Structures are given as structure tokens and as C-alpha cells.
Amino acid sequence: MNDLKLIKIGAAIIAASFVFSTKADDKPQPQQPGYDLVLSYDGFFDRIKKFDDPEFSNVKLAFYLKTLKTNQACKINSVYLKTKLKSKKVYFYETGEIVLPFDIQLDLDKANVVINKQTDEECGLDMRIESVALLNKTMTKDEINSLINTFKLALDKQAGMMSFLLPEVKGVTFVGEQGKSLAIKNTLVGSCSEKGCSITKSDLDDLYSEEKLIEFNAAPVKAVPFIQQ
């Protein structure tokens, strides 16, 4: 595998992409069956650090390990943060999301993220900005506008001086529980598909009242930026 892994920022379609310096070792390790992917923690730390501000308290930077061919979750046996002196287990989900901590000492100790995969299929890291706050079945115009503005600010901060290359955050996409369709019940604003319900800033401008509630058929599990090419 290549020593440079492409990291894509976004939840829908993101034009700008960023690269972590990594090293990969796909030889099976004697102590555990599978294939190790070894990544430098400092690249993750630098990006997570940009979210360590109060204005980003309701969003997070999520890391997903996806297969390069199908973009499905890469099957994982285990994930560890390892330094020369110690090892720390890292939690992960079946969706391929790896929950990395924000730890200054691990950065100073030059830790590596060791991902033990179940197969030798090529996998890459997909980096996305997502909401972390619990979402309600009904949401106000102001709440949705606030999410959109936070997503825009977060993407701009990740991009830094290259933020002018990013496509505009047009709105927000609400994602439902896996295997269940999400729908907007009480208004024609927004559009829904199997991927979720997207609401743009222009959609919100069409609402006739600041207090107008948008009601979903179920509470969304998360929200991500909606970016239209």
C-alpha cells in the first residue's frame, strides 16, 4: 500500500482533500490474525485540536475506515494507540468509525494508531464533520441555521489558508437511523432520499415564520454538512 493515505473532509461531496503522512504494514502480525495499518497519531491530533474551541462543542471530527473499492466500512479486529512504552485500546464501531482521543501526551510521545483489519483489502480514512448533540424530532429555523453556520466555520478552520478552495456549505443533511427512512412531515421545505433529508439556507428563507417548526417522522441520529457542486 502507499505511504500516503488520502483523507477526505466532508459528509456529502467535498472538493478539497487533505493528506496524512502515514506508513502501512500489511503483513499479518504473529500476536493477532489480520493486517495492520499503522498511522501517525500527530496528523489526527493536529486536526482534532482545531475543534478544541467552545464554538465547536456541538460538532466533531469523525474518522471512518472505508474500503477503497466499495466505500463500505472496512472490517476491523482492533485499534490501539501505541508509543514506545505503552499501548492504549481505542473504541471503534461497525460503521468503520474510529473514536480517537484528543491527547497532548500521545502527540508528544509520537504515538502511532495501529488498526488491525480483518482482510488485506485496501482501506482509506474518510474524515467527516458531524453533529454530536442529541437531535429532536422537531427543529426550529434558528437551530438549523446555527448548525449550518457551525459546519461552515468548522470546514473553513480545517482548511486554513486553503479554505477558498472549498465548495460552499449550502445547508445541512439530517441522517436517520440505519435501515429506516427519514422524512419531513409538516412542510415542503427540503428534500429527502435514502441518504437523509437535506435543508438549505434558501429553504429556510422560504419559511414564513421564525418560529416555524420542521418536523421529522423520527429524530435524526446525526447531521452533516450539505454541499452541492
JSON list of C-alpha atoms in Angstrom, two decimals:
[
{"chain": "A", "resi": 1, "resn": "MET", "atom": "CA", "xyz": [0.00, 0.00, 0.00]},
{"chain": "A", "resi": 2, "resn": "ASN", "atom": "CA", "xyz": [1.10, 3.58, -0.49]},
{"chain": "A", "resi": 3, "resn": "ASP", "atom": "CA", "xyz": [2.73, 5.52, 2.36]},
{"chain": "A", "resi": 4, "resn": "LEU", "atom": "CA", "xyz": [0.36, 8.44, 1.83]},
{"chain": "A", "resi": 5, "resn": "LYS", "atom": "CA", "xyz": [-3.32, 7.96, 2.61]},
{"chain": "A", "resi": 6, "resn": "LEU", "atom": "CA", "xyz": [-5.88, 10.31, 1.19]},
{"chain": "A", "resi": 7, "resn": "ILE", "atom": "CA", "xyz": [-8.12, 11.87, 3.86]},
{"chain": "A", "resi": 8, "resn": "LYS", "atom": "CA", "xyz": [-11.34, 13.40, 2.54]},
{"chain": "A", "resi": 9, "resn": "ILE", "atom": "CA", "xyz": [-13.14, 16.06, 4.57]},
{"chain": "A", "resi": 10, "resn": "GLY", "atom": "CA", "xyz": [-16.89, 16.25, 4.38]},
{"chain": "A", "resi": 11, "resn": "ALA", "atom": "CA", "xyz": [-20.14, 14.36, 4.55]},
{"chain": "A", "resi": 12, "resn": "ALA", "atom": "CA", "xyz": [-21.55, 14.78, 1.06]},
{"chain": "A", "resi": 13, "resn": "ILE", "atom": "CA", "xyz": [-19.24, 15.88, -1.77]},
{"chain": "A", "resi": 14, "resn": "ILE", "atom": "CA", "xyz": [-16.08, 17.79, -0.76]},
{"chain": "A", "resi": 15, "resn": "ALA", "atom": "CA", "xyz": [-13.74, 19.13, -3.41]},
{"chain": "A", "resi": 16, "resn": "ALA", "atom": "CA", "xyz": [-10.71, 19.87, -1.24]},
{"chain": "A", "resi": 17, "resn": "SER", "atom": "CA", "xyz": [-8.83, 16.92, 0.26]},
{"chain": "A", "resi": 18, "resn": "PHE", "atom": "CA", "xyz": [-6.02, 16.62, 2.77]},
{"chain": "A", "resi": 19, "resn": "VAL", "atom": "CA", "xyz": [-3.21, 14.12, 3.28]},
{"chain": "A", "resi": 20, "resn": "PHE", "atom": "CA", "xyz": [-1.84, 12.50, 6.43]},
{"chain": "A", "resi": 21, "resn": "SER", "atom": "CA", "xyz": [1.70, 11.18, 6.38]},
{"chain": "A", "resi": 22, "resn": "THR", "atom": "CA", "xyz": [1.34, 7.50, 7.23]},
{"chain": "A", "resi": 23, "resn": "LYS", "atom": "CA", "xyz": [3.06, 4.18, 6.96]},
{"chain": "A", "resi": 24, "resn": "ALA", "atom": "CA", "xyz": [1.31, 0.89, 6.32]},
{"chain": "A", "resi": 25, "resn": "ASP", "atom": "CA", "xyz": [2.37, -2.63, 7.18]},
{"chain": "A", "resi": 26, "resn": "ASP", "atom": "CA", "xyz": [0.01, -5.20, 5.68]},
{"chain": "A", "resi": 27, "resn": "LYS", "atom": "CA", "xyz": [1.96, -8.23, 6.91]},
{"chain": "A", "resi": 28, "resn": "PRO", "atom": "CA", "xyz": [-0.01, -10.37, 9.36]},
{"chain": "A", "resi": 29, "resn": "GLN", "atom": "CA", "xyz": [1.25, -9.92, 12.93]},
{"chain": "A", "resi": 30, "resn": "PRO", "atom": "CA", "xyz": [2.08, -13.09, 14.91]},
{"chain": "A", "resi": 31, "resn": "GLN", "atom": "CA", "xyz": [0.25, -11.94, 18.05]},
{"chain": "A", "resi": 32, "resn": "GLN", "atom": "CA", "xyz": [-3.04, -11.27, 16.26]},
{"chain": "A", "resi": 33, "resn": "PRO", "atom": "CA", "xyz": [-4.56, -12.54, 12.99]},
{"chain": "A", "resi": 34, "resn": "GLY", "atom": "CA", "xyz": [-5.27, -9.82, 10.46]},
{"chain": "A", "resi": 35, "resn": "TYR", "atom": "CA", "xyz": [-3.48, -6.99, 8.71]},
{"chain": "A", "resi": 36, "resn": "ASP", "atom": "CA", "xyz": [-2.03, -3.97, 10.47]},
{"chain": "A", "resi": 37, "resn": "LEU", "atom": "CA", "xyz": [-2.41, -0.43, 9.15]},
{"chain": "A", "resi": 38, "resn": "VAL", "atom": "CA", "xyz": [-0.08, 1.89, 11.08]},
{"chain": "A", "resi": 39, "resn": "LEU", "atom": "CA", "xyz": [-0.77, 5.64, 11.02]},
{"chain": "A", "resi": 40, "resn": "SER", "atom": "CA", "xyz": [0.96, 8.52, 12.77]},
{"chain": "A", "resi": 41, "resn": "TYR", "atom": "CA", "xyz": [-1.22, 9.99, 15.53]},
{"chain": "A", "resi": 42, "resn": "ASP", "atom": "CA", "xyz": [0.15, 13.53, 15.11]},
{"chain": "A", "resi": 43, "resn": "GLY", "atom": "CA", "xyz": [-1.80, 14.07, 11.89]},
{"chain": "A", "resi": 44, "resn": "PHE", "atom": "CA", "xyz": [-5.05, 13.24, 13.68]},
{"chain": "A", "resi": 45, "resn": "PHE", "atom": "CA", "xyz": [-4.08, 15.31, 16.72]},
{"chain": "A", "resi": 46, "resn": "ASP", "atom": "CA", "xyz": [-3.42, 18.44, 14.66]},
{"chain": "A", "resi": 47, "resn": "ARG", "atom": "CA", "xyz": [-6.89, 18.26, 13.11]},
{"chain": "A", "resi": 48, "resn": "ILE", "atom": "CA", "xyz": [-8.77, 17.35, 16.30]},
{"chain": "A", "resi": 49, "resn": "LYS", "atom": "CA", "xyz": [-7.01, 20.24, 18.06]},
{"chain": "A", "resi": 50, "resn": "LYS", "atom": "CA", "xyz": [-8.74, 22.72, 15.74]},
{"chain": "A", "resi": 51, "resn": "PHE", "atom": "CA", "xyz": [-12.07, 21.62, 17.23]},
{"chain": "A", "resi": 52, "resn": "ASP", "atom": "CA", "xyz": [-10.99, 22.22, 20.81]},
{"chain": "A", "resi": 53, "resn": "ASP", "atom": "CA", "xyz": [-12.93, 25.51, 20.98]},
{"chain": "A", "resi": 54, "resn": "PRO", "atom": "CA", "xyz": [-16.32, 26.33, 22.56]},
{"chain": "A", "resi": 55, "resn": "GLU", "atom": "CA", "xyz": [-17.92, 27.23, 19.21]},
{"chain": "A", "resi": 56, "resn": "PHE", "atom": "CA", "xyz": [-17.43, 23.62, 18.06]},
{"chain": "A", "resi": 57, "resn": "SER", "atom": "CA", "xyz": [-18.93, 21.96, 21.14]},
{"chain": "A", "resi": 58, "resn": "ASN", "atom": "CA", "xyz": [-21.89, 20.57, 19.14]},
{"chain": "A", "resi": 59, "resn": "VAL", "atom": "CA", "xyz": [-19.83, 19.06, 16.28]},
{"chain": "A", "resi": 60, "resn": "LYS", "atom": "CA", "xyz": [-16.97, 16.60, 15.97]},
{"chain": "A", "resi": 61, "resn": "LEU", "atom": "CA", "xyz": [-14.37, 15.40, 13.51]},
{"chain": "A", "resi": 62, "resn": "ALA", "atom": "CA", "xyz": [-15.18, 11.74, 12.80]},
{"chain": "A", "resi": 63, "resn": "PHE", "atom": "CA", "xyz": [-12.75, 9.25, 11.24]},
{"chain": "A", "resi": 64, "resn": "TYR", "atom": "CA", "xyz": [-14.08, 6.30, 9.21]},
{"chain": "A", "resi": 65, "resn": "LEU", "atom": "CA", "xyz": [-12.03, 3.46, 7.75]},
{"chain": "A", "resi": 66, "resn": "LYS", "atom": "CA", "xyz": [-13.61, 2.62, 4.38]},
{"chain": "A", "resi": 67, "resn": "THR", "atom": "CA", "xyz": [-12.72, 0.17, 1.63]},
{"chain": "A", "resi": 68, "resn": "LEU", "atom": "CA", "xyz": [-11.32, 1.93, -1.42]},
{"chain": "A", "resi": 69, "resn": "LYS", "atom": "CA", "xyz": [-13.27, -0.18, -3.92]},
{"chain": "A", "resi": 70, "resn": "THR", "atom": "CA", "xyz": [-16.77, -0.08, -2.43]},
{"chain": "A", "resi": 71, "resn": "ASN", "atom": "CA", "xyz": [-16.59, 2.74, 0.16]},
{"chain": "A", "resi": 72, "resn": "GLN", "atom": "CA", "xyz": [-18.12, 0.36, 2.68]},
{"chain": "A", "resi": 73, "resn": "ALA", "atom": "CA", "xyz": [-16.91, 0.06, 6.27]},
{"chain": "A", "resi": 74, "resn": "CYS", "atom": "CA", "xyz": [-13.57, -1.73, 6.49]},
{"chain": "A", "resi": 75, "resn": "LYS", "atom": "CA", "xyz": [-13.83, -4.71, 8.84]},
{"chain": "A", "resi": 76, "resn": "ILE", "atom": "CA", "xyz": [-11.71, -4.11, 11.93]},
{"chain": "A", "resi": 77, "resn": "ASN", "atom": "CA", "xyz": [-10.41, -6.51, 14.59]},
{"chain": "A", "resi": 78, "resn": "SER", "atom": "CA", "xyz": [-8.91, -3.92, 16.92]},
{"chain": "A", "resi": 79, "resn": "VAL", "atom": "CA", "xyz": [-7.44, -0.41, 17.18]},
{"chain": "A", "resi": 80, "resn": "TYR", "atom": "CA", "xyz": [-4.64, 0.66, 19.51]},
{"chain": "A", "resi": 81, "resn": "LEU", "atom": "CA", "xyz": [-2.65, 3.81, 20.21]},
{"chain": "A", "resi": 82, "resn": "LYS", "atom": "CA", "xyz": [0.95, 2.73, 20.74]},
{"chain": "A", "resi": 83, "resn": "THR", "atom": "CA", "xyz": [4.08, 4.51, 21.93]},
{"chain": "A", "resi": 84, "resn": "LYS", "atom": "CA", "xyz": [7.48, 3.01, 22.72]},
{"chain": "A", "resi": 85, "resn": "LEU", "atom": "CA", "xyz": [6.42, 2.38, 26.31]},
{"chain": "A", "resi": 86, "resn": "LYS", "atom": "CA", "xyz": [2.69, 1.73, 26.35]},
{"chain": "A", "resi": 87, "resn": "SER", "atom": "CA", "xyz": [-0.40, 0.73, 24.40]},
{"chain": "A", "resi": 88, "resn": "LYS", "atom": "CA", "xyz": [-3.98, 2.07, 24.72]},
{"chain": "A", "resi": 89, "resn": "LYS", "atom": "CA", "xyz": [-7.08, 0.43, 23.25]},
{"chain": "A", "resi": 90, "resn": "VAL", "atom": "CA", "xyz": [-9.26, 2.63, 21.02]},
{"chain": "A", "resi": 91, "resn": "TYR", "atom": "CA", "xyz": [-13.01, 2.16, 20.58]},
{"chain": "A", "resi": 92, "resn": "PHE", "atom": "CA", "xyz": [-14.47, 1.65, 17.09]},
{"chain": "A", "resi": 93, "resn": "TYR", "atom": "CA", "xyz": [-17.91, 0.96, 15.57]},
{"chain": "A", "resi": 94, "resn": "GLU", "atom": "CA", "xyz": [-19.12, -1.50, 12.94]},
{"chain": "A", "resi": 95, "resn": "THR", "atom": "CA", "xyz": [-19.67, 1.54, 10.69]},
{"chain": "A", "resi": 96, "resn": "GLY", "atom": "CA", "xyz": [-15.87, 1.86, 10.47]},
{"chain": "A", "resi": 97, "resn": "GLU", "atom": "CA", "xyz": [-15.75, 4.91, 12.75]},
{"chain": "A", "resi": 98, "resn": "ILE", "atom": "CA", "xyz": [-12.65, 5.06, 14.95]},
{"chain": "A", "resi": 99, "resn": "VAL", "atom": "CA", "xyz": [-13.04, 7.18, 18.09]},
{"chain": "A", "resi": 100, "resn": "LEU", "atom": "CA", "xyz": [-9.64, 8.80, 18.65]},
{"chain": "A", "resi": 101, "resn": "PRO", "atom": "CA", "xyz": [-8.97, 10.83, 21.82]},
{"chain": "A", "resi": 102, "resn": "PHE", "atom": "CA", "xyz": [-7.51, 14.33, 21.96]},
{"chain": "A", "resi": 103, "resn": "ASP", "atom": "CA", "xyz": [-4.35, 13.68, 23.99]},
{"chain": "A", "resi": 104, "resn": "ILE", "atom": "CA", "xyz": [-1.36, 16.05, 24.05]},
{"chain": "A", "resi": 105, "resn": "GLN", "atom": "CA", "xyz": [0.89, 13.49, 25.72]},
{"chain": "A", "resi": 106, "resn": "LEU", "atom": "CA", "xyz": [0.27, 10.92, 22.97]},
{"chain": "A", "resi": 107, "resn": "ASP", "atom": "CA", "xyz": [1.26, 13.56, 20.43]},
{"chain": "A", "resi": 108, "resn": "LEU", "atom": "CA", "xyz": [4.47, 14.36, 22.35]},
{"chain": "A", "resi": 109, "resn": "ASP", "atom": "CA", "xyz": [5.25, 10.64, 22.66]},
{"chain": "A", "resi": 110, "resn": "LYS", "atom": "CA", "xyz": [4.95, 10.20, 18.87]},
{"chain": "A", "resi": 111, "resn": "ALA", "atom": "CA", "xyz": [2.20, 7.61, 19.16]},
{"chain": "A", "resi": 112, "resn": "ASN", "atom": "CA", "xyz": [1.01, 5.50, 16.24]},
{"chain": "A", "resi": 113, "resn": "VAL", "atom": "CA", "xyz": [-2.55, 4.44, 15.51]},
{"chain": "A", "resi": 114, "resn": "VAL", "atom": "CA", "xyz": [-2.44, 0.69, 14.82]},
{"chain": "A", "resi": 115, "resn": "ILE", "atom": "CA", "xyz": [-5.57, -0.60, 13.06]},
{"chain": "A", "resi": 116, "resn": "ASN", "atom": "CA", "xyz": [-5.79, -4.36, 12.74]},
{"chain": "A", "resi": 117, "resn": "LYS", "atom": "CA", "xyz": [-8.01, -5.18, 9.73]},
{"chain": "A", "resi": 118, "resn": "GLN", "atom": "CA", "xyz": [-9.75, -8.49, 9.16]},
{"chain": "A", "resi": 119, "resn": "THR", "atom": "CA", "xyz": [-8.70, -8.72, 5.49]},
{"chain": "A", "resi": 120, "resn": "ASP", "atom": "CA", "xyz": [-5.98, -7.41, 3.21]},
{"chain": "A", "resi": 121, "resn": "GLU", "atom": "CA", "xyz": [-8.48, -5.30, 1.23]},
{"chain": "A", "resi": 122, "resn": "GLU", "atom": "CA", "xyz": [-7.20, -1.75, 0.69]},
{"chain": "A", "resi": 123, "resn": "CYS", "atom": "CA", "xyz": [-8.81, 0.76, 3.03]},
{"chain": "A", "resi": 124, "resn": "GLY", "atom": "CA", "xyz": [-8.58, 4.52, 3.40]},
{"chain": "A", "resi": 125, "resn": "LEU", "atom": "CA", "xyz": [-9.59, 7.05, 6.03]},
{"chain": "A", "resi": 126, "resn": "ASP", "atom": "CA", "xyz": [-12.62, 9.23, 5.40]},
{"chain": "A", "resi": 127, "resn": "MET", "atom": "CA", "xyz": [-12.72, 12.32, 7.62]},
{"chain": "A", "resi": 128, "resn": "ARG", "atom": "CA", "xyz": [-16.12, 13.92, 8.22]},
{"chain": "A", "resi": 129, "resn": "ILE", "atom": "CA", "xyz": [-17.60, 16.70, 10.31]},
{"chain": "A", "resi": 130, "resn": "GLU", "atom": "CA", "xyz": [-20.74, 15.58, 12.15]},
{"chain": "A", "resi": 131, "resn": "SER", "atom": "CA", "xyz": [-23.07, 16.81, 14.87]},
{"chain": "A", "resi": 132, "resn": "VAL", "atom": "CA", "xyz": [-22.67, 15.36, 18.37]},
{"chain": "A", "resi": 133, "resn": "ALA", "atom": "CA", "xyz": [-25.65, 16.92, 20.14]},
{"chain": "A", "resi": 134, "resn": "LEU", "atom": "CA", "xyz": [-28.84, 14.87, 20.53]},
{"chain": "A", "resi": 135, "resn": "LEU", "atom": "CA", "xyz": [-31.27, 15.93, 17.80]},
{"chain": "A", "resi": 136, "resn": "ASN", "atom": "CA", "xyz": [-35.00, 16.26, 18.28]},
{"chain": "A", "resi": 137, "resn": "LYS", "atom": "CA", "xyz": [-37.88, 15.12, 16.11]},
{"chain": "A", "resi": 138, "resn": "THR", "atom": "CA", "xyz": [-38.78, 18.81, 15.65]},
{"chain": "A", "resi": 139, "resn": "MET", "atom": "CA", "xyz": [-36.31, 21.64, 14.98]},
{"chain": "A", "resi": 140, "resn": "THR", "atom": "CA", "xyz": [-36.63, 25.41, 14.58]},
{"chain": "A", "resi": 141, "resn": "LYS", "atom": "CA", "xyz": [-35.31, 27.54, 11.78]},
{"chain": "A", "resi": 142, "resn": "ASP", "atom": "CA", "xyz": [-32.77, 29.11, 14.15]},
{"chain": "A", "resi": 143, "resn": "GLU", "atom": "CA", "xyz": [-31.47, 25.74, 15.31]},
{"chain": "A", "resi": 144, "resn": "ILE", "atom": "CA", "xyz": [-30.88, 24.56, 11.75]},
{"chain": "A", "resi": 145, "resn": "ASN", "atom": "CA", "xyz": [-29.26, 27.85, 10.72]},
{"chain": "A", "resi": 146, "resn": "SER", "atom": "CA", "xyz": [-26.93, 27.56, 13.70]},
{"chain": "A", "resi": 147, "resn": "LEU", "atom": "CA", "xyz": [-25.85, 24.08, 12.60]},
{"chain": "A", "resi": 148, "resn": "ILE", "atom": "CA", "xyz": [-25.18, 25.28, 9.06]},
{"chain": "A", "resi": 149, "resn": "ASN", "atom": "CA", "xyz": [-23.05, 28.18, 10.30]},
{"chain": "A", "resi": 150, "resn": "THR", "atom": "CA", "xyz": [-21.08, 25.91, 12.63]},
{"chain": "A", "resi": 151, "resn": "PHE", "atom": "CA", "xyz": [-20.38, 23.41, 9.85]},
{"chain": "A", "resi": 152, "resn": "LYS", "atom": "CA", "xyz": [-19.15, 26.21, 7.59]},
{"chain": "A", "resi": 153, "resn": "LEU", "atom": "CA", "xyz": [-16.87, 27.61, 10.28]},
{"chain": "A", "resi": 154, "resn": "ALA", "atom": "CA", "xyz": [-15.52, 24.14, 11.09]},
{"chain": "A", "resi": 155, "resn": "LEU", "atom": "CA", "xyz": [-14.70, 23.32, 7.46]},
{"chain": "A", "resi": 156, "resn": "ASP", "atom": "CA", "xyz": [-13.04, 26.69, 6.97]},
{"chain": "A", "resi": 157, "resn": "LYS", "atom": "CA", "xyz": [-10.89, 26.16, 10.06]},
{"chain": "A", "resi": 158, "resn": "GLN", "atom": "CA", "xyz": [-9.81, 22.70, 8.90]},
{"chain": "A", "resi": 159, "resn": "ALA", "atom": "CA", "xyz": [-8.83, 24.06, 5.50]},
{"chain": "A", "resi": 160, "resn": "GLY", "atom": "CA", "xyz": [-6.99, 27.09, 6.91]},
{"chain": "A", "resi": 161, "resn": "MET", "atom": "CA", "xyz": [-5.43, 29.23, 4.19]},
{"chain": "A", "resi": 162, "resn": "MET", "atom": "CA", "xyz": [-6.85, 26.87, 1.56]},
{"chain": "A", "resi": 163, "resn": "SER", "atom": "CA", "xyz": [-10.47, 27.45, 2.65]},
{"chain": "A", "resi": 164, "resn": "PHE", "atom": "CA", "xyz": [-11.17, 29.42, -0.53]},
{"chain": "A", "resi": 165, "resn": "LEU", "atom": "CA", "xyz": [-10.88, 26.12, -2.44]},
{"chain": "A", "resi": 166, "resn": "LEU", "atom": "CA", "xyz": [-13.76, 24.55, -0.52]},
{"chain": "A", "resi": 167, "resn": "PRO", "atom": "CA", "xyz": [-17.22, 24.45, -2.07]},
{"chain": "A", "resi": 168, "resn": "GLU", "atom": "CA", "xyz": [-19.87, 26.36, -0.15]},
{"chain": "A", "resi": 169, "resn": "VAL", "atom": "CA", "xyz": [-21.81, 24.72, 2.66]},
{"chain": "A", "resi": 170, "resn": "LYS", "atom": "CA", "xyz": [-25.35, 25.13, 1.29]},
{"chain": "A", "resi": 171, "resn": "GLY", "atom": "CA", "xyz": [-27.18, 23.61, 4.21]},
{"chain": "A", "resi": 172, "resn": "VAL", "atom": "CA", "xyz": [-27.39, 20.54, 6.41]},
{"chain": "A", "resi": 173, "resn": "THR", "atom": "CA", "xyz": [-28.32, 16.90, 5.84]},
{"chain": "A", "resi": 174, "resn": "PHE", "atom": "CA", "xyz": [-30.10, 15.06, 8.64]},
{"chain": "A", "resi": 175, "resn": "VAL", "atom": "CA", "xyz": [-29.38, 11.33, 8.72]},
{"chain": "A", "resi": 176, "resn": "GLY", "atom": "CA", "xyz": [-31.84, 8.80, 10.12]},
{"chain": "A", "resi": 177, "resn": "GLU", "atom": "CA", "xyz": [-31.34, 5.51, 11.87]},
{"chain": "A", "resi": 178, "resn": "GLN", "atom": "CA", "xyz": [-29.69, 2.88, 9.69]},
{"chain": "A", "resi": 179, "resn": "GLY", "atom": "CA", "xyz": [-32.24, 0.90, 7.71]},
{"chain": "A", "resi": 180, "resn": "LYS", "atom": "CA", "xyz": [-35.04, 3.41, 8.30]},
{"chain": "A", "resi": 181, "resn": "SER", "atom": "CA", "xyz": [-36.14, 6.24, 6.00]},
{"chain": "A", "resi": 182, "resn": "LEU", "atom": "CA", "xyz": [-36.18, 9.80, 7.32]},
{"chain": "A", "resi": 183, "resn": "ALA", "atom": "CA", "xyz": [-38.89, 12.19, 6.10]},
{"chain": "A", "resi": 184, "resn": "ILE", "atom": "CA", "xyz": [-40.08, 15.75, 6.77]},
{"chain": "A", "resi": 185, "resn": "LYS", "atom": "CA", "xyz": [-43.74, 15.60, 7.80]},
{"chain": "A", "resi": 186, "resn": "ASN", "atom": "CA", "xyz": [-45.13, 19.12, 8.05]},
{"chain": "A", "resi": 187, "resn": "THR", "atom": "CA", "xyz": [-43.61, 21.19, 5.24]},
{"chain": "A", "resi": 188, "resn": "LEU", "atom": "CA", "xyz": [-42.47, 21.00, 1.64]},
{"chain": "A", "resi": 189, "resn": "VAL", "atom": "CA", "xyz": [-39.15, 22.62, 2.60]},
{"chain": "A", "resi": 190, "resn": "GLY", "atom": "CA", "xyz": [-36.10, 20.43, 1.97]},
{"chain": "A", "resi": 191, "resn": "SER", "atom": "CA", "xyz": [-35.64, 17.18, 0.08]},
{"chain": "A", "resi": 192, "resn": "CYS", "atom": "CA", "xyz": [-35.33, 13.62, 1.35]},
{"chain": "A", "resi": 193, "resn": "SER", "atom": "CA", "xyz": [-33.73, 10.47, -0.08]},
{"chain": "A", "resi": 194, "resn": "GLU", "atom": "CA", "xyz": [-32.35, 7.20, 1.24]},
{"chain": "A", "resi": 195, "resn": "LYS", "atom": "CA", "xyz": [-29.31, 9.17, 2.48]},
{"chain": "A", "resi": 196, "resn": "GLY", "atom": "CA", "xyz": [-31.36, 11.55, 4.63]},
{"chain": "A", "resi": 197, "resn": "CYS", "atom": "CA", "xyz": [-33.15, 14.90, 4.47]},
{"chain": "A", "resi": 198, "resn": "SER", "atom": "CA", "xyz": [-31.27, 17.97, 3.23]},
{"chain": "A", "resi": 199, "resn": "ILE", "atom": "CA", "xyz": [-32.33, 21.51, 4.10]},
{"chain": "A", "resi": 200, "resn": "THR", "atom": "CA", "xyz": [-30.57, 24.52, 2.60]},
{"chain": "A", "resi": 201, "resn": "LYS", "atom": "CA", "xyz": [-30.33, 28.11, 3.78]},
{"chain": "A", "resi": 202, "resn": "SER", "atom": "CA", "xyz": [-32.58, 29.15, 0.89]},
{"chain": "A", "resi": 203, "resn": "ASP", "atom": "CA", "xyz": [-35.13, 26.55, 2.04]},
{"chain": "A", "resi": 204, "resn": "LEU", "atom": "CA", "xyz": [-35.16, 28.18, 5.46]},
{"chain": "A", "resi": 205, "resn": "ASP", "atom": "CA", "xyz": [-35.71, 31.59, 3.90]},
{"chain": "A", "resi": 206, "resn": "ASP", "atom": "CA", "xyz": [-38.97, 30.23, 2.44]},
{"chain": "A", "resi": 207, "resn": "LEU", "atom": "CA", "xyz": [-40.39, 29.56, 5.88]},
{"chain": "A", "resi": 208, "resn": "TYR", "atom": "CA", "xyz": [-42.99, 32.21, 6.69]},
{"chain": "A", "resi": 209, "resn": "SER", "atom": "CA", "xyz": [-42.30, 32.37, 10.44]},
{"chain": "A", "resi": 210, "resn": "GLU", "atom": "CA", "xyz": [-39.18, 32.43, 12.61]},
{"chain": "A", "resi": 211, "resn": "GLU", "atom": "CA", "xyz": [-40.99, 30.07, 14.97]},
{"chain": "A", "resi": 212, "resn": "LYS", "atom": "CA", "xyz": [-41.91, 27.58, 12.25]},
{"chain": "A", "resi": 213, "resn": "LEU", "atom": "CA", "xyz": [-41.01, 24.06, 13.31]},
{"chain": "A", "resi": 214, "resn": "ILE", "atom": "CA", "xyz": [-39.68, 21.43, 10.91]},
{"chain": "A", "resi": 215, "resn": "GLU", "atom": "CA", "xyz": [-40.98, 18.03, 11.99]},
{"chain": "A", "resi": 216, "resn": "PHE", "atom": "CA", "xyz": [-39.38, 14.73, 11.02]},
{"chain": "A", "resi": 217, "resn": "ASN", "atom": "CA", "xyz": [-41.06, 11.33, 11.15]},
{"chain": "A", "resi": 218, "resn": "ALA", "atom": "CA", "xyz": [-38.34, 10.32, 13.65]},
{"chain": "A", "resi": 219, "resn": "ALA", "atom": "CA", "xyz": [-35.49, 12.01, 15.46]},
{"chain": "A", "resi": 220, "resn": "PRO", "atom": "CA", "xyz": [-32.36, 12.15, 13.22]},
{"chain": "A", "resi": 221, "resn": "VAL", "atom": "CA", "xyz": [-29.31, 10.35, 14.59]},
{"chain": "A", "resi": 222, "resn": "LYS", "atom": "CA", "xyz": [-26.90, 12.99, 13.30]},
{"chain": "A", "resi": 223, "resn": "ALA", "atom": "CA", "xyz": [-26.45, 15.95, 10.97]},
{"chain": "A", "resi": 224, "resn": "VAL", "atom": "CA", "xyz": [-23.68, 16.57, 8.40]},
{"chain": "A", "resi": 225, "resn": "PRO", "atom": "CA", "xyz": [-22.86, 19.48, 6.06]},
{"chain": "A", "resi": 226, "resn": "PHE", "atom": "CA", "xyz": [-24.81, 19.60, 2.80]},
{"chain": "A", "resi": 227, "resn": "ILE", "atom": "CA", "xyz": [-22.50, 20.63, -0.04]},
{"chain": "A", "resi": 228, "resn": "GLN", "atom": "CA", "xyz": [-23.75, 20.97, -3.59]},
{"chain": "A", "resi": 229, "resn": "GLN", "atom": "CA", "xyz": [-21.34, 21.03, -6.52]}
]
